[in-house]
Amino acid sequence: MSDRPDSRLRHLWRGPFTDPELTGLHARAFGHPPDNAGWWARVSAHSLGWVCARRGTALAGFVNVAWDGGAHAFLLDTAVEPDLQRSRVGTGLIAAAVEGARAARCQWLHVDFEPHLSDFYLGACGMRPTRAGLLALCGEPRGEGPRTDVSG
């Protein structure tokens, strides 16, 4: 990896993308078969914004920035082409997402991630660790859900 930025790489807030190119990128980045997720309809209707990383004309990376309509924004589906991982594409995605959330006057930017991504989010992107909870609503592993035998 070179320390010099790739001059062909652009990070675009609310950049254009097609469903087939994002479906393919997501499948390659997360190692699953492509699906018909309908990315454009979902993201354009429900998100504060998103960032597309383009290397030339090719989609090299993507992150979705969801929000609560107020102070909190959330990073979802951060994806980078496998052969471009660890080449600053991802940190550029997050930096552009931070700028977009700040411009919308969000006060907090949240992300949850698997332990092997700690160096990326906590180190390279400057986020701080927090405690959070997760409950699977379908599939495995399944959480037990809220306890009904306690008050409050």
mmCIF file of C-alpha atoms in Angstrom:
data_model
loop_
_atom_site.group_PDB
_atom_site.id
_atom_site.type_symbol
_atom_site.label_atom_id
_atom_site.label_comp_id
_atom_site.label_asym_id
_atom_site.label_seq_id
_atom_site.Cartn_x
_atom_site.Cartn_y
_atom_site.Cartn_z
ATOM 1 C CA MET A 1 0.000 0.000 0.000
ATOM 2 C CA SER A 2 1.287 3.421 -0.915
ATOM 3 C CA ASP A 3 1.051 6.423 1.392
ATOM 4 C CA ARG A 4 0.014 8.525 -1.594
ATOM 5 C CA PRO A 5 -3.722 8.997 -2.144
ATOM 6 C CA ASP A 6 -5.227 7.450 -5.261
ATOM 7 C CA SER A 7 -6.066 10.415 -7.490
ATOM 8 C CA ARG A 8 -8.685 8.311 -9.288
ATOM 9 C CA LEU A 9 -10.616 7.776 -6.036
ATOM 10 C CA ARG A 10 -13.553 10.063 -5.214
ATOM 11 C CA HIS A 11 -15.887 9.909 -2.207
ATOM 12 C CA LEU A 12 -19.329 11.241 -3.086
ATOM 13 C CA TRP A 13 -21.988 12.171 -0.509
ATOM 14 C CA ARG A 14 -25.316 10.913 -1.876
ATOM 15 C CA GLY A 15 -23.463 9.765 -4.969
ATOM 16 C CA PRO A 16 -25.312 7.900 -7.686
ATOM 17 C CA PHE A 17 -25.260 4.116 -7.826
ATOM 18 C CA THR A 18 -27.262 1.347 -9.439
ATOM 19 C CA ASP A 19 -28.780 -1.622 -7.654
ATOM 20 C CA PRO A 20 -26.684 -4.150 -9.615
ATOM 21 C CA GLU A 21 -23.364 -2.448 -8.814
ATOM 22 C CA LEU A 22 -24.136 -2.065 -5.078
ATOM 23 C CA THR A 23 -25.561 -5.581 -4.863
ATOM 24 C CA GLY A 24 -22.355 -6.926 -6.407
ATOM 25 C CA LEU A 25 -20.086 -4.829 -4.171
ATOM 26 C CA HIS A 26 -21.993 -5.871 -1.026
ATOM 27 C CA ALA A 27 -21.854 -9.549 -2.007
ATOM 28 C CA ARG A 28 -18.100 -9.427 -2.679
ATOM 29 C CA ALA A 29 -17.318 -7.398 0.460
ATOM 30 C CA PHE A 30 -19.409 -9.565 2.800
ATOM 31 C CA GLY A 31 -18.870 -12.900 1.030
ATOM 32 C CA HIS A 32 -22.463 -13.808 0.247
ATOM 33 C CA PRO A 33 -24.345 -14.484 -2.990
ATOM 34 C CA PRO A 34 -25.830 -11.425 -4.717
ATOM 35 C CA ASP A 35 -29.479 -10.779 -3.930
ATOM 36 C CA ASN A 36 -32.184 -8.402 -5.115
ATOM 37 C CA ALA A 37 -32.010 -6.048 -2.150
ATOM 38 C CA GLY A 38 -33.462 -3.002 -3.924
ATOM 39 C CA TRP A 39 -30.760 -0.763 -2.491
ATOM 40 C CA TRP A 40 -31.674 2.476 -4.257
ATOM 41 C CA ALA A 41 -35.328 2.418 -3.167
ATOM 42 C CA ARG A 42 -34.453 1.656 0.464
ATOM 43 C CA VAL A 43 -31.520 4.000 0.863
ATOM 44 C CA SER A 44 -32.985 6.975 -0.984
ATOM 45 C CA ALA A 45 -36.257 6.732 0.968
ATOM 46 C CA HIS A 46 -34.946 6.070 4.484
ATOM 47 C CA SER A 47 -31.410 7.371 4.917
ATOM 48 C CA LEU A 48 -29.893 10.699 5.828
ATOM 49 C CA GLY A 49 -27.393 9.959 3.095
ATOM 50 C CA TRP A 50 -24.766 7.560 1.854
ATOM 51 C CA VAL A 51 -21.270 7.747 0.491
ATOM 52 C CA CYS A 52 -20.097 6.104 -2.698
ATOM 53 C CA ALA A 53 -16.383 5.683 -3.307
ATOM 54 C CA ARG A 54 -15.619 5.649 -7.015
ATOM 55 C CA ARG A 55 -12.326 4.635 -8.548
ATOM 56 C CA GLY A 56 -12.702 5.980 -12.041
ATOM 57 C CA THR A 57 -16.250 4.944 -12.888
ATOM 58 C CA ALA A 58 -16.259 1.754 -10.777
ATOM 59 C CA LEU A 59 -18.001 1.592 -7.397
ATOM 60 C CA ALA A 60 -15.152 0.843 -4.981
ATOM 61 C CA GLY A 61 -16.923 1.372 -1.656
ATOM 62 C CA PHE A 62 -20.173 2.347 0.022
ATOM 63 C CA VAL A 63 -21.555 3.265 3.436
ATOM 64 C CA ASN A 64 -25.154 4.024 4.380
ATOM 65 C CA VAL A 65 -25.876 6.764 6.933
ATOM 66 C CA ALA A 66 -29.225 6.142 8.629
ATOM 67 C CA TRP A 67 -30.627 8.523 11.223
ATOM 68 C CA ASP A 68 -33.390 9.238 13.691
ATOM 69 C CA GLY A 69 -34.273 12.583 12.111
ATOM 70 C CA GLY A 70 -32.460 14.450 14.859
ATOM 71 C CA ALA A 71 -29.222 14.113 16.791
ATOM 72 C CA HIS A 72 -28.242 10.520 15.969
ATOM 73 C CA ALA A 73 -26.840 9.056 12.758
ATOM 74 C CA PHE A 74 -25.783 5.445 12.243
ATOM 75 C CA LEU A 75 -23.268 3.834 9.884
ATOM 76 C CA LEU A 76 -24.570 0.719 8.137
ATOM 77 C CA ASP A 77 -23.310 -1.608 5.422
ATOM 78 C CA THR A 78 -19.774 -0.248 5.112
ATOM 79 C CA ALA A 79 -18.432 -2.150 2.113
ATOM 80 C CA VAL A 80 -15.148 -1.911 0.193
ATOM 81 C CA GLU A 81 -14.039 -3.999 -2.782
ATOM 82 C CA PRO A 82 -11.905 -6.792 -1.308
ATOM 83 C CA ASP A 83 -8.844 -5.926 -3.415
ATOM 84 C CA LEU A 84 -9.044 -2.287 -2.221
ATOM 85 C CA GLN A 85 -9.431 -2.969 1.501
ATOM 86 C CA ARG A 86 -6.662 -1.459 3.636
ATOM 87 C CA SER A 87 -6.001 1.209 0.997
ATOM 88 C CA ARG A 88 -7.845 4.132 2.671
ATOM 89 C CA VAL A 89 -11.073 3.672 0.709
ATOM 90 C CA GLY A 90 -12.950 2.846 3.920
ATOM 91 C CA THR A 91 -11.500 5.694 5.972
ATOM 92 C CA GLY A 92 -12.496 8.060 3.171
ATOM 93 C CA LEU A 93 -16.032 6.673 3.256
ATOM 94 C CA ILE A 94 -16.291 7.269 6.993
ATOM 95 C CA ALA A 95 -14.748 10.759 6.767
ATOM 96 C CA ALA A 96 -17.300 11.761 4.119
ATOM 97 C CA ALA A 97 -20.111 10.247 6.220
ATOM 98 C CA VAL A 98 -18.934 12.296 9.225
ATOM 99 C CA GLU A 99 -19.034 15.470 7.115
ATOM 100 C CA GLY A 100 -22.524 14.656 5.807
ATOM 101 C CA ALA A 101 -23.893 13.908 9.283
ATOM 102 C CA ARG A 102 -22.324 17.078 10.679
ATOM 103 C CA ALA A 103 -23.823 19.148 7.876
ATOM 104 C CA ALA A 104 -27.242 17.750 8.869
ATOM 105 C CA ARG A 105 -26.527 18.922 12.443
ATOM 106 C CA CYS A 106 -26.349 15.417 13.896
ATOM 107 C CA GLN A 107 -24.555 15.332 17.233
ATOM 108 C CA TRP A 108 -23.653 11.642 17.370
ATOM 109 C CA LEU A 109 -22.504 9.098 14.797
ATOM 110 C CA HIS A 110 -22.924 5.489 15.884
ATOM 111 C CA VAL A 111 -21.550 2.262 14.462
ATOM 112 C CA ASP A 112 -21.544 -1.313 15.617
ATOM 113 C CA PHE A 113 -19.012 -3.771 14.286
ATOM 114 C CA GLU A 114 -17.414 -7.137 14.785
ATOM 115 C CA PRO A 115 -14.256 -7.328 16.919
ATOM 116 C CA HIS A 116 -11.896 -7.820 13.958
ATOM 117 C CA LEU A 117 -12.873 -4.320 12.728
ATOM 118 C CA SER A 118 -11.869 -2.536 15.968
ATOM 119 C CA ASP A 119 -8.575 -1.225 14.568
ATOM 120 C CA PHE A 120 -10.445 0.266 11.611
ATOM 121 C CA TYR A 121 -13.298 1.998 13.443
ATOM 122 C CA LEU A 122 -11.562 2.845 16.732
ATOM 123 C CA GLY A 123 -8.099 3.455 15.325
ATOM 124 C CA ALA A 124 -8.199 4.664 11.726
ATOM 125 C CA CYS A 125 -11.622 6.354 11.944
ATOM 126 C CA GLY A 126 -11.242 7.826 15.439
ATOM 127 C CA MET A 127 -14.439 6.462 16.957
ATOM 128 C CA ARG A 128 -14.551 5.660 20.652
ATOM 129 C CA PRO A 129 -15.726 2.405 22.188
ATOM 130 C CA THR A 130 -19.176 2.226 23.780
ATOM 131 C CA ARG A 131 -21.353 -0.521 25.167
ATOM 132 C CA ALA A 132 -24.302 -1.512 23.044
ATOM 133 C CA GLY A 133 -26.848 -4.268 22.796
ATOM 134 C CA LEU A 134 -28.085 -6.410 19.943
ATOM 135 C CA LEU A 135 -31.121 -8.634 19.641
ATOM 136 C CA ALA A 136 -31.569 -10.929 16.634
ATOM 137 C CA LEU A 137 -35.174 -10.673 15.430
ATOM 138 C CA CYS A 138 -34.947 -13.531 12.957
ATOM 139 C CA GLY A 139 -32.478 -16.297 12.204
ATOM 140 C CA GLU A 140 -29.727 -17.473 14.498
ATOM 141 C CA PRO A 141 -28.464 -16.644 17.015
ATOM 142 C CA ARG A 142 -31.789 -15.751 18.523
ATOM 143 C CA GLY A 143 -31.983 -13.591 21.608
ATOM 144 C CA GLU A 144 -34.619 -14.222 24.194
ATOM 145 C CA GLY A 145 -36.143 -10.763 23.820
ATOM 146 C CA PRO A 146 -37.462 -8.514 26.539
ATOM 147 C CA ARG A 147 -38.232 -10.044 29.887
ATOM 148 C CA THR A 148 -41.896 -9.842 30.739
ATOM 149 C CA ASP A 149 -41.508 -10.790 34.395
ATOM 150 C CA VAL A 150 -40.048 -7.465 35.501
ATOM 151 C CA SER A 151 -41.706 -4.113 35.954
ATOM 152 C CA GLY A 152 -40.537 -0.931 34.348
#
